[in-house]
Amino acid sequence: MTKLQALVEKRKSSFVYLKKTHEGGCYWLNCVQLNRKPDLEAYAAEIPRARTTQLFYLGLSLARLLQSGCGGAAVVRGALQLFEEWEYHFAGNAAQSVRGLMAKVNTQTQGQGVEGGGSASGGGEDNNPVVARLCKFGSEMVYEHLLTPPLPFALDYFEVFFSLCDIICQVYNKLMEEECYSNVHVFEALVKVDAKVKRHVLNVTAKEFTEMSAKIARSELAALR
């Protein structure tokens, strides 16, 4: 419980810090001040549109999972399944082909249909390991939790990232429920979900901010020579 609480607080603090840094005026790692203009706006302009879309769909799907009103264990199961679907959806053709070979073939669709949304089960019972697995109906992949609605408008990277930070913090709040750490299988799934959040969101953004800060620092030092 103590370790989980420390992990949750650490992740929430990290996302609060990232959100605040994106707003501008903060010092990244207490070294370089990142201002909204020109630093962060130039940074956002270089973010591929596809990545902004990926983050938007991730936040949208996580929000749907939270709104289902399910308990912490179901959120963990659902989040693990969601990441499995999200990784598949945005993988390259070769990776999709390999993952598709391991997908379960259903004769009846589940949830809301192909590439839509679904229930908040996430797979796995209390006494069984939580396993995330892709499902196919015919030749098409069925998404249980990933939402991928068409986007008739351009997304603002900052707004997408701000919303994602808030939603992920809410997800981590759910992880503090007793059923998340009292069941070994759910806890193992929780650790996997945390690793995916760290890999796909935290590490990527932190690496880019560190590189941007180093570039700004070198530029400022060069100006003093």
Short mmCIF file of N, CA, C and O in Angstrom, two decimals, residues 75-155:
data_model
loop_
_atom_site.label_atom_id
_atom_site.label_comp_id
_atom_site.label_asym_id
_atom_site.label_seq_id
_atom_site.Cartn_x
_atom_site.Cartn_y
_atom_site.Cartn_z
N VAL A 75 -11.12 -0.51 -13.84
CA VAL A 75 -10.38 0.54 -14.55
C VAL A 75 -9.00 0.02 -14.95
O VAL A 75 -8.53 0.27 -16.06
N VAL A 76 -8.36 -0.72 -14.05
CA VAL A 76 -7.05 -1.29 -14.36
C VAL A 76 -7.16 -2.26 -15.53
O VAL A 76 -6.38 -2.20 -16.48
N ARG A 77 -8.14 -3.17 -15.46
CA ARG A 77 -8.33 -4.14 -16.54
C ARG A 77 -8.64 -3.43 -17.86
O ARG A 77 -8.09 -3.77 -18.91
N GLY A 78 -9.52 -2.44 -17.78
CA GLY A 78 -9.90 -1.71 -18.98
C GLY A 78 -8.75 -0.92 -19.57
O GLY A 78 -8.58 -0.87 -20.79
N ALA A 79 -7.95 -0.30 -18.71
CA ALA A 79 -6.82 0.50 -19.18
C ALA A 79 -5.77 -0.38 -19.86
O ALA A 79 -5.19 0.01 -20.88
N LEU A 80 -5.55 -1.57 -19.30
CA LEU A 80 -4.57 -2.48 -19.91
C LEU A 80 -5.05 -2.92 -21.29
O LEU A 80 -4.28 -2.96 -22.25
N GLN A 81 -6.34 -3.24 -21.40
CA GLN A 81 -6.91 -3.61 -22.69
C GLN A 81 -6.87 -2.44 -23.66
O GLN A 81 -6.57 -2.60 -24.85
N LEU A 82 -7.15 -1.25 -23.16
CA LEU A 82 -7.14 -0.05 -23.98
C LEU A 82 -5.76 0.19 -24.58
O LEU A 82 -5.64 0.49 -25.78
N PHE A 83 -4.73 0.08 -23.78
CA PHE A 83 -3.37 0.30 -24.30
C PHE A 83 -3.01 -0.74 -25.36
O PHE A 83 -2.30 -0.44 -26.32
N GLU A 84 -3.48 -1.97 -25.18
CA GLU A 84 -3.23 -3.01 -26.17
C GLU A 84 -3.85 -2.61 -27.51
O GLU A 84 -3.22 -2.74 -28.58
N GLU A 85 -5.06 -2.11 -27.47
CA GLU A 85 -5.76 -1.69 -28.68
C GLU A 85 -5.14 -0.42 -29.27
O GLU A 85 -5.01 -0.29 -30.49
N TRP A 86 -4.78 0.50 -28.40
CA TRP A 86 -4.18 1.78 -28.83
C TRP A 86 -2.84 1.53 -29.51
O TRP A 86 -2.55 2.12 -30.56
N GLU A 87 -2.02 0.68 -28.94
CA GLU A 87 -0.72 0.36 -29.54
C GLU A 87 -0.90 -0.30 -30.90
O GLU A 87 -0.16 -0.02 -31.84
N TYR A 88 -1.88 -1.19 -31.00
CA TYR A 88 -2.14 -1.85 -32.28
C TYR A 88 -2.61 -0.84 -33.33
O TYR A 88 -2.12 -0.84 -34.46
N HIS A 89 -3.54 0.01 -32.95
CA HIS A 89 -4.16 0.93 -33.91
C HIS A 89 -3.13 1.86 -34.55
O HIS A 89 -3.23 2.19 -35.74
N PHE A 90 -2.13 2.28 -33.76
CA PHE A 90 -1.15 3.23 -34.27
C PHE A 90 0.19 2.58 -34.62
O PHE A 90 1.17 3.28 -34.84
N ALA A 91 0.21 1.26 -34.67
CA ALA A 91 1.42 0.56 -35.07
C ALA A 91 1.54 0.57 -36.59
O ALA A 91 0.57 0.84 -37.31
N GLY A 92 2.72 0.27 -37.08
CA GLY A 92 2.93 0.17 -38.52
C GLY A 92 2.26 -1.08 -39.08
O GLY A 92 1.82 -1.95 -38.33
N ASN A 93 2.20 -1.17 -40.38
CA ASN A 93 1.53 -2.31 -41.02
C ASN A 93 2.15 -3.65 -40.62
O ASN A 93 1.43 -4.63 -40.39
N ALA A 94 3.48 -3.69 -40.55
CA ALA A 94 4.15 -4.95 -40.21
C ALA A 94 3.79 -5.38 -38.78
O ALA A 94 3.48 -6.55 -38.53
N ALA A 95 3.85 -4.42 -37.85
CA ALA A 95 3.53 -4.73 -36.45
C ALA A 95 2.07 -5.13 -36.30
O ALA A 95 1.73 -6.03 -35.53
N GLN A 96 1.19 -4.46 -37.05
CA GLN A 96 -0.23 -4.81 -36.99
C GLN A 96 -0.46 -6.23 -37.49
O GLN A 96 -1.28 -6.97 -36.94
N SER A 97 0.26 -6.60 -38.53
CA SER A 97 0.09 -7.95 -39.09
C SER A 97 0.49 -9.01 -38.07
O SER A 97 -0.20 -10.03 -37.91
N VAL A 98 1.60 -8.77 -37.37
CA VAL A 98 2.06 -9.73 -36.37
C VAL A 98 1.07 -9.81 -35.21
O VAL A 98 0.70 -10.91 -34.77
N ARG A 99 0.64 -8.66 -34.72
CA ARG A 99 -0.31 -8.65 -33.61
C ARG A 99 -1.64 -9.26 -34.03
O ARG A 99 -2.32 -9.91 -33.23
N GLY A 100 -2.02 -9.02 -35.27
CA GLY A 100 -3.28 -9.56 -35.76
C GLY A 100 -3.31 -11.07 -35.78
O GLY A 100 -4.37 -11.68 -35.59
N LEU A 101 -2.16 -11.69 -35.98
CA LEU A 101 -2.09 -13.15 -35.99
C LEU A 101 -2.40 -13.74 -34.62
O LEU A 101 -2.87 -14.88 -34.52
N MET A 102 -2.12 -12.96 -33.58
CA MET A 102 -2.34 -13.45 -32.21
C MET A 102 -3.69 -13.04 -31.65
O MET A 102 -4.03 -13.37 -30.52
N ALA A 103 -4.47 -12.31 -32.43
CA ALA A 103 -5.77 -11.84 -31.96
C ALA A 103 -6.78 -12.98 -31.88
O ALA A 103 -6.74 -13.93 -32.68
N LYS A 104 -7.66 -12.88 -30.92
CA LYS A 104 -8.73 -13.86 -30.77
C LYS A 104 -9.81 -13.59 -31.80
O LYS A 104 -10.21 -12.45 -32.01
N VAL A 105 -10.29 -14.64 -32.45
CA VAL A 105 -11.32 -14.49 -33.47
C VAL A 105 -12.68 -14.77 -32.84
O VAL A 105 -12.92 -15.85 -32.29
N ASN A 106 -13.56 -13.79 -32.90
CA ASN A 106 -14.91 -13.93 -32.35
C ASN A 106 -15.92 -14.08 -33.48
O ASN A 106 -15.77 -13.49 -34.55
N THR A 107 -16.94 -14.84 -33.23
CA THR A 107 -18.02 -14.98 -34.20
C THR A 107 -19.14 -14.00 -33.93
O THR A 107 -20.07 -13.86 -34.71
N GLN A 108 -19.03 -13.30 -32.78
CA GLN A 108 -20.03 -12.30 -32.42
C GLN A 108 -19.32 -11.08 -31.87
O GLN A 108 -18.43 -11.20 -31.04
N THR A 109 -19.66 -9.89 -32.35
CA THR A 109 -19.00 -8.67 -31.90
C THR A 109 -19.34 -8.37 -30.47
O THR A 109 -20.39 -8.74 -29.96
N GLN A 110 -18.42 -7.65 -29.80
CA GLN A 110 -18.62 -7.22 -28.43
C GLN A 110 -18.59 -5.71 -28.39
O GLN A 110 -18.09 -5.05 -29.28
N GLY A 111 -19.11 -5.14 -27.31
CA GLY A 111 -19.04 -3.70 -27.12
C GLY A 111 -19.88 -2.98 -28.15
O GLY A 111 -20.98 -3.38 -28.49
N GLN A 112 -19.35 -1.94 -28.74
CA GLN A 112 -20.08 -1.10 -29.67
C GLN A 112 -19.67 -1.33 -31.11
O GLN A 112 -19.96 -0.53 -31.98
N GLY A 113 -18.93 -2.40 -31.36
CA GLY A 113 -18.63 -2.72 -32.74
C GLY A 113 -17.20 -2.47 -33.13
O GLY A 113 -16.36 -2.13 -32.31
N VAL A 114 -16.94 -2.64 -34.40
CA VAL A 114 -15.59 -2.55 -34.92
C VAL A 114 -15.04 -1.14 -34.76
O VAL A 114 -15.68 -0.16 -35.12
N GLU A 115 -13.83 -1.08 -34.19
CA GLU A 115 -13.12 0.18 -34.00
C GLU A 115 -14.00 1.23 -33.33
O GLU A 115 -13.98 2.40 -33.64
N GLY A 116 -14.78 0.80 -32.37
CA GLY A 116 -15.61 1.74 -31.63
C GLY A 116 -15.22 1.74 -30.18
O GLY A 116 -14.06 1.83 -29.85
N GLY A 117 -16.18 1.61 -29.29
CA GLY A 117 -15.88 1.56 -27.87
C GLY A 117 -16.54 0.35 -27.29
O GLY A 117 -17.16 -0.43 -27.98
N GLY A 118 -16.48 0.18 -25.97
CA GLY A 118 -17.08 -1.01 -25.42
C GLY A 118 -17.36 -0.89 -23.96
O GLY A 118 -17.44 0.19 -23.40
N SER A 119 -17.52 -2.05 -23.34
CA SER A 119 -17.81 -2.10 -21.93
C SER A 119 -16.56 -1.83 -21.14
O SER A 119 -15.48 -1.64 -21.69
N ALA A 120 -16.68 -1.85 -19.83
CA ALA A 120 -15.53 -1.52 -18.98
C ALA A 120 -15.00 -2.75 -18.27
O ALA A 120 -14.54 -2.68 -17.15
N SER A 121 -15.05 -3.91 -18.90
CA SER A 121 -14.59 -5.13 -18.23
C SER A 121 -13.09 -5.26 -18.27
O SER A 121 -12.45 -5.48 -17.27
N GLY A 122 -12.49 -5.14 -19.45
CA GLY A 122 -11.04 -5.22 -19.58
C GLY A 122 -10.49 -6.62 -19.50
O GLY A 122 -9.30 -6.83 -19.62
N GLY A 123 -11.35 -7.63 -19.27
CA GLY A 123 -10.88 -9.00 -19.22
C GLY A 123 -10.27 -9.37 -17.90
O GLY A 123 -9.81 -8.53 -17.14
N GLY A 124 -10.29 -10.64 -17.57
CA GLY A 124 -9.66 -11.12 -16.35
C GLY A 124 -10.61 -11.11 -15.17
O GLY A 124 -11.29 -10.14 -14.91
N GLU A 125 -10.69 -12.22 -14.44
CA GLU A 125 -11.51 -12.30 -13.25
C GLU A 125 -10.62 -12.15 -12.02
O GLU A 125 -9.40 -12.16 -12.11
N ASP A 126 -11.25 -12.05 -10.85
CA ASP A 126 -10.50 -11.79 -9.62
C ASP A 126 -9.43 -12.83 -9.34
O ASP A 126 -8.37 -12.52 -8.82
N ASN A 127 -9.68 -14.09 -9.69
CA ASN A 127 -8.74 -15.15 -9.36
C ASN A 127 -7.88 -15.57 -10.55
O ASN A 127 -7.19 -16.59 -10.48
N ASN A 128 -7.95 -14.83 -11.62
CA ASN A 128 -7.17 -15.15 -12.82
C ASN A 128 -6.32 -13.97 -13.23
O ASN A 128 -6.68 -12.82 -12.98
N PRO A 129 -5.18 -14.23 -13.86
CA PRO A 129 -4.34 -13.12 -14.35
C PRO A 129 -5.11 -12.24 -15.33
O PRO A 129 -5.97 -12.72 -16.07
N VAL A 130 -4.82 -10.97 -15.30
CA VAL A 130 -5.46 -10.02 -16.22
C VAL A 130 -4.68 -10.04 -17.53
O VAL A 130 -3.50 -9.69 -17.55
N VAL A 131 -5.33 -10.45 -18.59
CA VAL A 131 -4.68 -10.58 -19.89
C VAL A 131 -5.36 -9.67 -20.90
O VAL A 131 -6.57 -9.75 -21.10
N ALA A 132 -4.59 -8.79 -21.52
CA ALA A 132 -5.12 -7.94 -22.59
C ALA A 132 -4.91 -8.66 -23.91
O ALA A 132 -3.80 -9.12 -24.21
N ARG A 133 -5.97 -8.75 -24.69
CA ARG A 133 -5.87 -9.48 -25.95
C ARG A 133 -6.75 -8.84 -27.01
O ARG A 133 -7.89 -8.48 -26.75
N LEU A 134 -6.20 -8.71 -28.20
CA LEU A 134 -6.96 -8.16 -29.31
C LEU A 134 -7.99 -9.17 -29.79
O LEU A 134 -7.78 -10.38 -29.68
N CYS A 135 -9.09 -8.66 -30.31
CA CYS A 135 -10.15 -9.53 -30.83
C CYS A 135 -10.51 -9.11 -32.25
O CYS A 135 -10.55 -7.92 -32.57
N LYS A 136 -10.79 -10.11 -33.09
CA LYS A 136 -11.19 -9.85 -34.46
C LYS A 136 -12.58 -10.42 -34.71
O LYS A 136 -12.96 -11.45 -34.17
N PHE A 137 -13.33 -9.71 -35.54
CA PHE A 137 -14.60 -10.22 -36.04
C PHE A 137 -14.45 -10.31 -37.54
O PHE A 137 -14.41 -9.31 -38.24
N GLY A 138 -14.31 -11.52 -38.03
CA GLY A 138 -13.98 -11.70 -39.43
C GLY A 138 -12.55 -11.24 -39.65
O GLY A 138 -11.63 -11.69 -38.99
N SER A 139 -12.37 -10.31 -40.56
CA SER A 139 -11.03 -9.79 -40.84
C SER A 139 -10.79 -8.43 -40.19
O SER A 139 -9.73 -7.84 -40.36
N GLU A 140 -11.78 -7.94 -39.45
CA GLU A 140 -11.67 -6.61 -38.84
C GLU A 140 -11.43 -6.71 -37.34
O GLU A 140 -11.99 -7.58 -36.67
N MET A 141 -10.62 -5.79 -36.83
CA MET A 141 -10.32 -5.76 -35.41
C MET A 141 -11.45 -5.08 -34.65
O MET A 141 -11.98 -4.06 -35.08
N VAL A 142 -11.82 -5.67 -33.54
CA VAL A 142 -12.87 -5.12 -32.69
C VAL A 142 -12.23 -4.48 -31.46
O VAL A 142 -11.46 -5.12 -30.76
N TYR A 143 -12.54 -3.21 -31.23
CA TYR A 143 -12.00 -2.51 -30.08
C TYR A 143 -13.03 -2.48 -28.96
O TYR A 143 -14.15 -2.03 -29.15
N GLU A 144 -12.61 -2.94 -27.81
CA GLU A 144 -13.51 -2.94 -26.65
C GLU A 144 -13.53 -1.59 -25.95
O GLU A 144 -14.57 -1.13 -25.48
N HIS A 145 -12.37 -0.94 -25.88
CA HIS A 145 -12.28 0.31 -25.12
C HIS A 145 -11.75 1.51 -25.92
O HIS A 145 -11.98 2.65 -25.54
N LEU A 146 -11.03 1.26 -26.98
CA LEU A 146 -10.47 2.36 -27.76
C LEU A 146 -11.54 3.05 -28.59
O LEU A 146 -12.26 2.41 -29.36
N LEU A 147 -11.64 4.36 -28.44
CA LEU A 147 -12.56 5.17 -29.24
C LEU A 147 -11.76 5.91 -30.31
O LEU A 147 -10.77 6.57 -30.01
N THR A 148 -12.20 5.81 -31.55
CA THR A 148 -11.51 6.47 -32.66
C THR A 148 -12.51 7.18 -33.56
O THR A 148 -12.61 6.87 -34.75
N PRO A 149 -13.25 8.15 -33.04
CA PRO A 149 -14.23 8.85 -33.87
C PRO A 149 -13.53 9.73 -34.90
O PRO A 149 -12.39 10.16 -34.69
N PRO A 150 -14.18 10.01 -36.02
CA PRO A 150 -13.59 10.91 -37.01
C PRO A 150 -13.46 12.31 -36.42
O PRO A 150 -14.27 12.74 -35.60
N LEU A 151 -12.42 13.01 -36.84
CA LEU A 151 -12.16 14.36 -36.32
C LEU A 151 -12.29 15.37 -37.45
O LEU A 151 -11.38 15.52 -38.27
N PRO A 152 -13.40 16.09 -37.50
CA PRO A 152 -13.62 17.06 -38.59
C PRO A 152 -12.95 18.40 -38.33
O PRO A 152 -13.22 19.37 -39.03
N PHE A 153 -12.10 18.46 -37.32
CA PHE A 153 -11.46 19.73 -36.97
C PHE A 153 -10.02 19.45 -36.54
O PHE A 153 -9.66 18.33 -36.17
N ALA A 154 -9.20 20.50 -36.60
CA ALA A 154 -7.80 20.37 -36.19
C ALA A 154 -7.71 20.41 -34.67
O ALA A 154 -8.42 21.16 -34.01
N LEU A 155 -6.85 19.57 -34.12
CA LEU A 155 -6.67 19.51 -32.68
C LEU A 155 -5.57 20.47 -32.23
O LEU A 155 -4.57 20.63 -32.92
#
